[in-house]
Structures are given as C-alpha cells and as structure tokens.
Coordinates of C-alpha atoms and ligand atoms in Angstrom, one line a residue:
M174 CA -3.4 -43.8 23.1
E175 CA -3.8 -41.9 19.9
N176 CA -6.5 -39.2 20.0
Y177 CA -6.6 -39.1 23.8
S178 CA -5.4 -35.8 25.1
G179 CA -5.7 -36.6 28.8
E180 CA -8.8 -34.6 29.1
N181 CA -12.4 -35.7 29.4
R182 CA -12.7 -35.9 25.6
C183 CA -11.3 -38.0 22.8
A184 CA -11.4 -36.6 19.3
A185 CA -12.9 -39.9 17.9
D186 CA -16.0 -39.3 19.8
F187 CA -16.6 -35.9 18.3
M188 CA -15.7 -36.6 14.6
D189 CA -18.0 -35.1 11.9
I190 CA -20.5 -37.6 10.8
A191 CA -19.2 -37.8 7.2
S192 CA -15.7 -38.7 8.4
L193 CA -17.1 -41.1 10.9
R194 CA -19.0 -42.9 8.2
D195 CA -15.9 -43.0 6.0
V196 CA -13.9 -44.6 8.8
Q197 CA -16.7 -47.1 9.4
L198 CA -17.0 -48.1 5.8
S199 CA -13.4 -48.6 5.2
R200 CA -13.0 -50.6 8.4
L201 CA -16.1 -52.7 7.5
Q202 CA -14.7 -53.5 4.1
K203 CA -11.4 -54.6 5.6
I204 CA -12.9 -56.7 8.4
V205 CA -15.4 -58.5 6.1
A206 CA -12.6 -59.3 3.7
H207 CA -10.5 -60.6 6.6
A208 CA -13.4 -62.8 8.0
Y209 CA -14.2 -64.2 4.6
K210 CA -10.6 -65.1 3.8
N211 CA -9.8 -66.6 7.2
V212 CA -12.9 -68.0 8.8
E213 CA -14.6 -70.9 7.0
F214 CA -17.9 -70.2 8.9
F215 CA -18.2 -66.7 7.6
R216 CA -17.1 -67.7 4.1
N217 CA -19.7 -70.5 3.9
R218 CA -22.5 -68.3 5.2
M219 CA -21.6 -65.5 2.7
D220 CA -21.3 -68.0 -0.1
E221 CA -24.7 -69.4 0.7
K222 CA -26.1 -65.8 0.3
G223 CA -24.0 -65.3 -2.9
I224 CA -22.2 -62.4 -1.2
T225 CA -18.5 -61.6 -1.6
P226 CA -16.5 -58.9 0.3
E227 CA -16.5 -56.8 -2.9
D228 CA -20.3 -56.4 -2.6
I229 CA -19.8 -54.1 0.4
K230 CA -19.7 -50.7 -1.3
S231 CA -21.6 -48.7 1.3
L232 CA -22.6 -49.0 5.0
T233 CA -26.1 -50.1 4.1
D234 CA -24.6 -53.0 2.2
I235 CA -24.0 -54.5 5.6
Q236 CA -27.6 -55.6 5.5
K237 CA -26.6 -58.0 2.8
L238 CA -24.4 -59.9 5.2
P239 CA -25.7 -62.9 7.2
F240 CA -26.3 -62.7 10.9
S241 CA -24.2 -64.6 13.5
K242 CA -25.4 -65.9 16.8
K243 CA -24.2 -67.3 20.1
V244 CA -25.0 -70.8 18.9
D245 CA -22.4 -70.3 16.1
L246 CA -19.7 -69.7 18.8
R247 CA -20.8 -72.7 20.7
D248 CA -20.9 -74.9 17.6
T249 CA -17.4 -73.8 16.7
Y250 CA -16.1 -74.0 20.3
P251 CA -13.3 -73.2 21.1
F252 CA -11.4 -71.7 18.2
G253 CA -13.5 -72.2 15.1
L254 CA -14.1 -68.6 14.6
C255 CA -10.5 -67.5 15.0
A256 CA -9.3 -65.5 12.0
V257 CA -5.6 -65.3 12.9
P258 CA -3.0 -68.1 13.8
M259 CA -2.8 -68.8 17.5
S260 CA 0.7 -67.3 17.6
E261 CA -1.1 -63.9 17.0
V262 CA -3.6 -64.4 19.8
V263 CA -2.3 -62.9 23.1
R264 CA -5.4 -63.3 25.3
L265 CA -8.4 -65.5 25.7
H266 CA -11.6 -64.9 27.6
A267 CA -14.9 -66.7 28.1
S268 CA -18.4 -65.3 28.6
S269 CA -19.8 -65.7 32.1
G270 CA -22.0 -68.5 30.9
T271 CA -25.2 -66.9 32.3
T272 CA -27.3 -68.5 29.6
G273 CA -25.5 -71.9 29.0
K274 CA -22.2 -73.3 27.9
P275 CA -19.6 -70.6 28.0
I276 CA -18.1 -69.3 24.8
V277 CA -14.5 -68.4 24.2
V278 CA -13.2 -65.2 22.6
A279 CA -9.7 -64.4 21.5
Y280 CA -7.7 -61.1 21.1
T281 CA -4.6 -60.0 19.2
K282 CA -2.3 -57.4 20.8
E283 CA -4.1 -54.8 18.6
D284 CA -7.5 -56.0 19.6
L285 CA -6.5 -55.4 23.3
D286 CA -5.4 -51.9 22.3
V287 CA -8.9 -51.2 20.8
W288 CA -10.5 -52.5 24.0
S289 CA -8.3 -50.3 26.2
E290 CA -9.0 -47.4 24.0
V291 CA -12.8 -47.6 24.1
M292 CA -12.8 -48.2 27.8
C293 CA -10.5 -45.2 28.3
R294 CA -12.7 -43.0 26.2
G295 CA -15.7 -44.1 28.2
L296 CA -14.1 -43.6 31.6
A297 CA -12.9 -40.2 30.4
G298 CA -16.5 -39.3 29.3
A299 CA -17.7 -40.3 32.8
G300 CA -15.4 -37.6 34.2
L301 CA -12.6 -39.9 35.4
S302 CA -8.9 -39.0 34.8
K303 CA -5.3 -39.8 35.7
N304 CA -6.0 -38.0 39.0
D305 CA -8.5 -40.7 40.1
I306 CA -8.1 -43.8 42.1
I307 CA -10.3 -46.5 40.6
Q308 CA -11.3 -49.7 42.3
I309 CA -12.2 -52.6 40.0
A310 CA -14.7 -54.9 41.7
Y311 CA -15.6 -56.9 38.7
G312 CA -14.3 -60.4 38.6
Y313 CA -10.8 -60.8 37.2
G314 CA -10.1 -64.0 35.2
L315 CA -11.9 -65.4 32.2
F316 CA -14.8 -63.0 32.6
T317 CA -14.1 -59.9 30.6
G318 CA -15.2 -57.3 33.3
G319 CA -12.1 -57.2 35.4
L320 CA -9.3 -57.1 33.0
G321 CA -11.4 -55.0 30.5
A322 CA -11.9 -52.3 33.0
H323 CA -8.3 -52.7 34.4
Y324 CA -6.6 -51.9 31.1
G325 CA -8.9 -49.1 30.3
C326 CA -8.2 -47.4 33.7
E327 CA -4.5 -47.8 33.2
T328 CA -4.7 -46.4 29.7
L329 CA -6.5 -43.4 31.2
G330 CA -3.5 -43.1 33.6
A331 CA -5.6 -43.6 36.7
T332 CA -4.4 -45.4 39.8
V333 CA -5.9 -48.9 39.6
V334 CA -7.0 -50.9 42.6
P335 CA -7.5 -54.4 41.2
A336 CA -9.7 -55.7 44.0
S337 CA -11.7 -58.2 41.9
V338 CA -14.9 -59.6 43.6
G339 CA -15.5 -60.9 47.0
N340 CA -14.3 -60.1 50.5
T341 CA -16.7 -57.2 50.9
R342 CA -15.3 -56.0 54.1
R343 CA -11.9 -55.6 52.5
Q344 CA -13.4 -53.8 49.5
V345 CA -15.0 -51.3 51.8
M346 CA -11.7 -50.8 53.8
L347 CA -9.8 -50.3 50.5
M348 CA -12.2 -47.7 49.3
R349 CA -11.8 -45.9 52.6
D350 CA -8.1 -46.3 53.2
F351 CA -6.9 -45.6 49.6
G352 CA -9.3 -42.7 49.1
V353 CA -10.9 -44.4 46.1
T354 CA -12.8 -41.9 43.8
G355 CA -14.2 -44.3 41.2
I356 CA -15.5 -47.8 41.2
C357 CA -16.3 -50.4 38.5
C358 CA -18.6 -53.3 39.3
T359 CA -22.0 -54.7 38.8
P360 CA -24.9 -52.4 40.1
S361 CA -26.2 -55.2 42.4
Y362 CA -22.8 -55.7 43.9
F363 CA -22.4 -52.0 44.6
L364 CA -25.7 -52.0 46.4
H365 CA -24.3 -54.8 48.5
L366 CA -21.2 -52.8 49.3
I367 CA -23.3 -49.9 50.4
E368 CA -25.3 -52.1 52.8
Q369 CA -22.3 -53.8 54.2
A370 CA -20.4 -50.6 54.7
D371 CA -23.3 -49.5 56.8
I372 CA -23.0 -52.6 58.9
Y373 CA -19.3 -51.9 59.4
G374 CA -20.3 -48.4 60.5
I375 CA -19.0 -46.7 57.4
D376 CA -21.2 -44.2 55.6
M377 CA -20.4 -44.6 51.9
R378 CA -21.6 -41.0 51.3
E379 CA -18.7 -39.8 53.4
L380 CA -16.1 -41.6 51.4
P381 CA -14.3 -39.7 48.5
V382 CA -15.9 -42.1 45.9
R383 CA -17.8 -40.0 43.4
V384 CA -18.2 -42.0 40.2
G385 CA -19.5 -45.5 39.7
I386 CA -19.2 -47.4 36.4
F387 CA -21.9 -50.1 36.5
G388 CA -22.8 -52.8 34.0
A389 CA -22.9 -56.4 33.1
E390 CA -26.5 -56.7 34.0
P391 CA -29.7 -54.8 33.5
W392 CA -30.6 -52.2 36.1
S393 CA -33.4 -49.7 36.4
Q394 CA -33.7 -46.0 37.0
G395 CA -34.9 -46.8 40.6
M396 CA -31.7 -48.8 41.2
R397 CA -29.7 -45.8 39.9
E398 CA -31.4 -43.6 42.5
Q399 CA -30.6 -46.0 45.3
L400 CA -27.0 -46.2 44.3
E401 CA -26.5 -42.5 43.8
K402 CA -28.2 -41.5 47.0
G403 CA -26.8 -44.4 49.0
A404 CA -23.2 -43.6 48.1
G405 CA -23.3 -39.9 47.1
I406 CA -22.0 -40.8 43.6
E407 CA -22.8 -40.3 40.0
A408 CA -23.6 -43.6 38.4
F409 CA -22.8 -44.5 34.7
D410 CA -24.3 -47.3 32.8
I411 CA -21.7 -49.3 30.8
Y412 CA -22.6 -52.0 28.2
G413 CA -20.6 -54.7 26.6
L414 CA -20.5 -58.4 25.9
S415 CA -17.6 -60.8 25.5
E416 CA -18.5 -61.7 21.9
I417 CA -18.0 -58.1 20.8
I418 CA -15.0 -57.2 23.0
G419 CA -16.2 -57.1 26.6
P420 CA -17.2 -54.0 28.6
G421 CA -16.8 -50.8 26.7
V422 CA -19.0 -51.3 23.7
A423 CA -21.1 -48.3 25.0
I424 CA -21.3 -46.1 28.0
E425 CA -23.2 -43.0 29.3
C426 CA -21.8 -39.6 29.2
S427 CA -22.6 -37.1 31.9
E428 CA -26.0 -36.4 30.2
H429 CA -27.2 -39.8 31.2
S430 CA -29.5 -40.1 28.4
G431 CA -28.5 -43.3 26.7
M432 CA -25.1 -44.9 26.2
H433 CA -22.7 -43.7 23.4
V434 CA -21.7 -46.7 21.2
F435 CA -18.0 -46.5 20.1
E436 CA -19.3 -47.0 16.6
D437 CA -16.0 -46.4 14.9
H438 CA -15.2 -49.9 16.3
F439 CA -18.6 -51.5 16.8
Y440 CA -21.3 -50.9 14.2
P441 CA -24.8 -51.0 15.7
E442 CA -28.1 -52.0 14.0
I443 CA -31.5 -52.7 15.5
I444 CA -33.6 -55.5 14.0
D445 CA -37.0 -57.0 14.5
P446 CA -36.0 -60.1 16.5
D447 CA -38.7 -62.2 14.7
T448 CA -38.3 -61.2 11.1
G449 CA -34.6 -60.0 11.1
E450 CA -35.8 -56.8 9.3
V451 CA -33.5 -53.8 10.0
L452 CA -35.5 -51.2 11.9
P453 CA -35.1 -47.4 11.6
D454 CA -33.2 -45.4 14.3
G455 CA -35.5 -44.9 17.3
E456 CA -37.4 -48.1 17.1
F457 CA -37.0 -50.8 19.8
G458 CA -35.6 -54.2 18.8
E459 CA -32.7 -56.5 19.1
L460 CA -29.2 -54.9 19.0
V461 CA -27.0 -56.3 16.3
L462 CA -23.2 -55.4 16.4
T463 CA -20.4 -55.8 13.9
T464 CA -16.8 -55.5 15.1
L465 CA -15.0 -53.1 12.8
S466 CA -11.5 -53.5 14.1
K467 CA -11.2 -56.8 16.0
Y468 CA -9.0 -59.2 14.2
A469 CA -8.6 -62.3 16.2
M470 CA -12.3 -63.1 16.3
P471 CA -14.3 -60.7 14.1
M472 CA -18.0 -60.8 14.6
I473 CA -20.2 -59.9 11.7
R474 CA -23.8 -58.8 12.4
Y475 CA -23.8 -60.6 15.8
R476 CA -27.3 -60.9 17.3
T477 CA -26.8 -59.8 20.9
R478 CA -30.4 -60.8 22.0
D479 CA -30.3 -57.5 24.0
L480 CA -33.3 -55.2 23.4
T481 CA -32.9 -51.5 23.0
R482 CA -33.1 -48.7 20.4
I483 CA -30.7 -46.4 18.7
I484 CA -30.9 -42.8 19.6
A485 CA -29.6 -40.9 16.6
E486 CA -30.4 -37.3 17.8
P487 CA -27.3 -35.3 18.8
C488 CA -26.4 -35.6 22.4
K489 CA -26.0 -32.4 24.4
C490 CA -22.4 -33.4 25.2
G491 CA -21.5 -32.9 21.5
R492 CA -20.4 -36.5 20.9
T493 CA -21.4 -37.5 17.4
I494 CA -21.3 -41.2 18.0
R495 CA -24.8 -42.5 18.3
R496 CA -26.4 -43.7 21.5
I497 CA -28.3 -46.8 22.5
D498 CA -31.0 -46.7 25.2
R499 CA -30.7 -48.5 28.5
I500 CA -30.8 -52.3 27.7
S501 CA -34.5 -52.8 28.6
A502 CA -34.1 -56.6 28.6
R503 CA -32.2 -59.5 27.5
S504 CA -34.4 -61.8 25.5
D505 CA -32.9 -64.9 27.1
D506 CA -34.2 -63.6 30.5
M507 CA -37.7 -63.4 29.5
F508 CA -40.1 -65.9 31.1
I509 CA -43.7 -66.7 30.1
I510 CA -46.2 -66.9 32.9
R511 CA -49.8 -67.6 32.3
G512 CA -49.2 -66.7 28.6
V513 CA -47.7 -63.3 29.5
N514 CA -44.1 -62.5 28.5
V515 CA -42.4 -61.0 31.4
F516 CA -38.9 -59.5 31.9
P517 CA -37.3 -59.3 35.4
S518 CA -36.4 -55.7 34.5
Q519 CA -40.0 -54.7 34.2
I520 CA -40.6 -56.1 37.7
E521 CA -37.6 -54.2 39.1
S522 CA -38.7 -51.0 37.6
A523 CA -42.2 -51.3 39.0
L524 CA -40.9 -52.5 42.4
L525 CA -38.6 -49.5 42.8
T526 CA -41.4 -47.0 42.2
V527 CA -42.7 -47.9 45.6
P528 CA -41.1 -45.9 48.4
G529 CA -39.2 -47.8 51.2
V530 CA -38.3 -51.0 49.3
S531 CA -34.8 -52.2 48.6
A532 CA -33.5 -53.4 45.3
N533 CA -32.8 -56.9 46.7
Y534 CA -35.5 -59.1 45.3
L535 CA -36.1 -62.5 43.9
I536 CA -38.7 -63.8 41.5
I537 CA -39.8 -67.4 42.2
L538 CA -41.8 -69.3 39.7
T539 CA -43.5 -72.4 40.8
T540 CA -46.3 -74.7 39.7
E541 CA -49.3 -74.9 42.0
K542 CA -52.3 -77.2 41.2
G543 CA -51.0 -77.3 37.6
M544 CA -50.9 -73.6 37.3
D545 CA -47.9 -71.2 37.0
N546 CA -47.4 -69.2 40.0
I547 CA -45.2 -66.1 40.6
E548 CA -44.0 -64.9 43.8
L549 CA -41.9 -61.8 44.4
Q550 CA -39.7 -61.8 47.5
V551 CA -38.6 -58.4 48.5
E552 CA -36.3 -57.6 51.3
M553 CA -37.4 -55.0 53.7
S554 CA -35.1 -52.2 54.8
P555 CA -33.9 -52.6 58.4
E556 CA -36.1 -49.6 59.3
A557 CA -39.2 -51.1 57.7
F558 CA -38.5 -54.4 59.4
S559 CA -39.7 -53.2 62.7
D560 CA -42.9 -51.5 61.3
Q561 CA -46.3 -52.5 62.4
V562 CA -48.2 -55.3 60.6
K563 CA -50.6 -52.8 59.1
V564 CA -47.7 -50.9 57.5
L565 CA -46.1 -53.9 56.1
E566 CA -49.4 -55.1 54.7
D567 CA -49.8 -51.8 52.9
L568 CA -46.3 -52.0 51.6
Q569 CA -47.0 -55.5 50.3
R570 CA -50.3 -54.3 48.6
N571 CA -48.5 -51.3 47.0
I572 CA -45.8 -53.4 45.5
S573 CA -48.3 -55.9 44.2
R574 CA -50.3 -53.1 42.6
A575 CA -47.3 -51.4 41.1
V576 CA -46.1 -54.7 39.5
E577 CA -49.6 -55.6 38.3
S578 CA -49.9 -52.2 36.5
V579 CA -46.8 -53.0 34.5
I580 CA -47.1 -56.6 33.7
G581 CA -50.9 -57.1 33.9
L582 CA -50.7 -60.0 36.3
R583 CA -51.5 -60.2 40.0
I584 CA -48.5 -61.6 41.8
R585 CA -47.9 -62.7 45.3
V586 CA -45.5 -60.4 47.3
K587 CA -43.6 -61.7 50.2
L588 CA -41.7 -59.3 52.4
V589 CA -38.5 -61.0 53.8
A590 CA -36.1 -59.9 56.5
P591 CA -33.1 -57.8 55.6
Q592 CA -30.1 -59.7 54.4
T593 CA -32.0 -63.0 53.5
I594 CA -31.8 -62.9 49.7
A595 CA -28.4 -64.2 48.4
R596 CA -26.1 -61.5 47.2
S597 CA -24.1 -62.0 44.0
E598 CA -20.7 -60.8 43.5
G599 CA -21.1 -60.7 39.8
K600 CA -24.3 -60.7 37.9
A601 CA -27.4 -60.9 40.2
K602 CA -29.6 -63.9 39.8
R603 CA -33.2 -62.5 39.8
V604 CA -35.3 -65.5 38.8
L605 CA -35.7 -68.9 40.4
D606 CA -37.7 -71.1 38.0
Q607 CA -38.9 -74.1 40.0
R608 CA -41.9 -74.9 37.7
I609 CA -42.6 -78.5 36.7
K610 CA -41.7 -78.7 33.1
G611 CA -43.6 -80.7 30.5
Ligands
ADP940 P1 -23.0 -63.8 29.4 O1 -23.7 -63.9 28.2 O2 -22.6 -65.1 29.8 O3 -23.7 -63.1 30.5 P2 -21.1 -61.6 29.2 O4 -20.4 -61.6 30.5 O5 -20.4 -61.4 28.0 O6 -21.7 -63.0 29.0 O7 -22.3 -60.7 29.3 C1 -22.8 -59.8 28.3 C2 -24.3 -59.6 28.5 O8 -24.5 -58.9 29.8 C3 -24.9 -58.7 27.5 O9 -25.2 -59.4 26.3 C4 -26.1 -58.2 28.3 O10 -27.2 -59.1 28.2 C5 -25.7 -58.0 29.7 N1 -25.2 -56.6 30.0 C6 -23.9 -56.2 29.9 N2 -23.9 -54.8 30.2 C7 -25.2 -54.5 30.5 C8 -25.9 -53.3 30.8 N3 -25.2 -52.1 31.1 N4 -27.2 -53.3 31.0 C9 -27.9 -54.4 30.7 N5 -27.4 -55.6 30.4 C10 -26.1 -55.6 30.3
ZN941 ZN1 -23.4 -37.6 25.3

C-alpha cells in the first residue's frame, strides 16, 4: 500500500491541513462529476437544485449538494446507484438489515483497495503490525465486517485467522492455540467470548491477546472497562457502515479520545437532523458522509442517522485527520416511552455505572393497562447470583436510580440468572418492543 511504511503510522494521517484540504477538494470535484454523469438519481437531484459539478469550487460548496438517504438505496435496489458497468464491479455486499430491508453496495477493484488501505491505517494506529496474529470474529459473507477486516489485516501483513462468527468454544481454542494477539468483533460478542472462556476454564487475561478492535454497534465506556479488564487488552472503537464502505470509516488511535475519520476518503459533516442545517465542528448532530474515492457506488452527503460530533482540535497522537466522538446513538434505535425519547445506549451507560452488574441486558417495552411500560432485565454475575435477597434488592434499586437519573423515568429492573439473556454473534439486540401499536 502506498504511504504505509510498515510502522504504526501512515503519512496520509499526518498530512498538513492545507494539503489535506486540497486532496479532498480535488477528489470531491472528481467524484461529484462521476456521480452526476453516471447515476440518474444524483443527476436528477442536482438538476432539481440547479447545481452542476462545476459549481463545486471549494469544500464548503459541498453544502450546495443534495443529501442522500437509506431510502434512496432501497428505492433503487439493487443496482440503481451503481456508477460503473457491472463488468467493473468485483464485489457486492449488503447491510446487515438491522433496520429493515437490506441494501446492496458494490465495489470496484480500486474501491476495495481504498477499503483495505483505511482498515490497514486504522489497525496500524491501534498498534497492530505484521507481527500480530489477528482473529476476525465478525461475520464473513454479505455483511461487510468480516471481509473488510480481513483484507485490512492482510494489507497490514498480519497473520489472519478468519474465524467468522459462531462456535464460541472453537473461537476461544483458536485464540489460545494460535497465540492470537489481536481480535476484531462486536463488543457484545467479545464479552460473550470472555464469559465462555471462563466457563471452559480459560482466563482470557492470561492469553496473549492484547488489542481488540470493536465496532458495528454502539457501546459505552462501562462496556470498554469490562472488556479491557476482563481480557487484559486495549480496546479500540471502530466505526463504519456498508453504504460508505464498511468498517474503517473511523477508528480510535491510542489516545482513545474519539475516532479519527479517514477524511481523505470520507468527508464528514454534522447536521441538525431536523433542519438539515450544517453545524459547526464540536456540536452534536447527525453525521453526514461523502465518499471521496469510491467509484462503483459513490455516496454524496449520505445521512448516516448516527449521532455524534466532529472533534477538530489536534489529537495528541499528531494525526491531522479530524475525529468524531463515540457514536452516542443511532437515531433508528430511539424509542419513545411515555413521551420521553430514549436511546438504549443511555440506559447502558447508566447501568454500567453500578458496580457488580454485567453488560448483558435487555430492554422490554410492553403495554400495561393502556400505558407504556419499560422493564430492564439485567443478568447478574455468577458471584452476585448467590448473594442474599437484601443485597439483590439494593442492586436492583441502585440500577433503577442510575437509569432514572439519566432518562428521567422510573423503570422496573429485573435481575435474571447468569446466561439467560440471548447472546448475539453479531450486533446485539437490546430492545424488545412488545407494545400494542395503534
Ligand atoms: P445496518 O444498517 O443494517 O446495521 P451496517 O452493518 O452497515 O448495516 O451497520 C452500520 C451501522 O452500525 C452504523 O450506521 C452505526 O449505526 C452502527 N455502527 C457501526 N460501528 C459503530 C460503532 N463503532 N459505534 C456505534 N455504532 C456503530
Ligand atoms: Zn489520535
């Protein structure tokens, strides 16, 4: 890979800002022209606004361009947004369909190179190198997680263990037998691996694994502490979505204070989700991304529905590419209960401030006597399970209070036995909405 010297740094992450902006502008102009010429959808949308590719003279001119959304991908399913002939497309993926009908994305050979490059830059920034043995426990297949991480690790030169998801016992054995030093998977699945290892009599902290690359779902600081302590590793948050490329849009460096966006390839903006107005760096809103160098399916000003903010201040690591904050929530995950907007991630953060609880939980919404009701089921740790009733009642009360202080609603907390909440191999399912609609 160009620019990658085999060390923990890649020149493109440290470019001076003026050169970075130049690269972004010239790539933006090229990709907008490409999308306009080859995709009817983008051409029509731009024509409606009276914009042509020639109107993009500066980076702020991006704001003149129309937004695109997931529904546009669904409406043009499967290949309506393709900007190259199928003979140029070498790979298809589909989003995991967490929020509805899956969408399809396409890649040229060069697009795959970009993807491997950003993944490799991210892994290198997380301290991994060709000397590492990396297990990939994201699903392989149409989901972008497995193959995205796979090619990134190979580009890095690391030894890849393509375990995919499932067969937890084998995962743990592979980690131990192969001396795995890095792992890529969802944070909830890694928590499951730690617990299962314990059941098999293996202490994850004694294995050589030292770095975890966790993403594909929101996770809290409390979860980070559980994973880092439970396995004796350093955990890195990685963000991405199929529509933009897959994993590797942004990732933490060893400062762990936000995720660096590979903005020479993915141009970030934050907007007010209600008005579409562009917000200044530092303000929270919806992340909008433009792919600057993806040719099979360019995305112009794609509204991710993920909520975060841009951190423009220089990072201590010296990378000049800007950061985004932890994805605080995905707007699709929000539910409204008794008129209050609640995100599962708020409940997780509150829950994990209480000592002695595990990050295995489930939010159950029901209708009782015509009213919305919310119950939080929390698994007890095996140690807590045998505690006295009084201790458990206190725990229940502490959880309820912690959650109430964050969401402003009193909720029912039910402690359940260890290993009773279903584990997911991919994205954890945190909310069960059984309310009567209508
Ligand atoms: P789907 O929309 O079906 O879940 P993807 O598999 O492409 O499809 O998932 C992308 C989404 O996953 C992102 O838009 C975001 O909501 C979520 N996501 C990915 N990485 C992270 C992360 N590190 N933190 C929080 N959410 C994440
Ligand atoms: Zn940094």
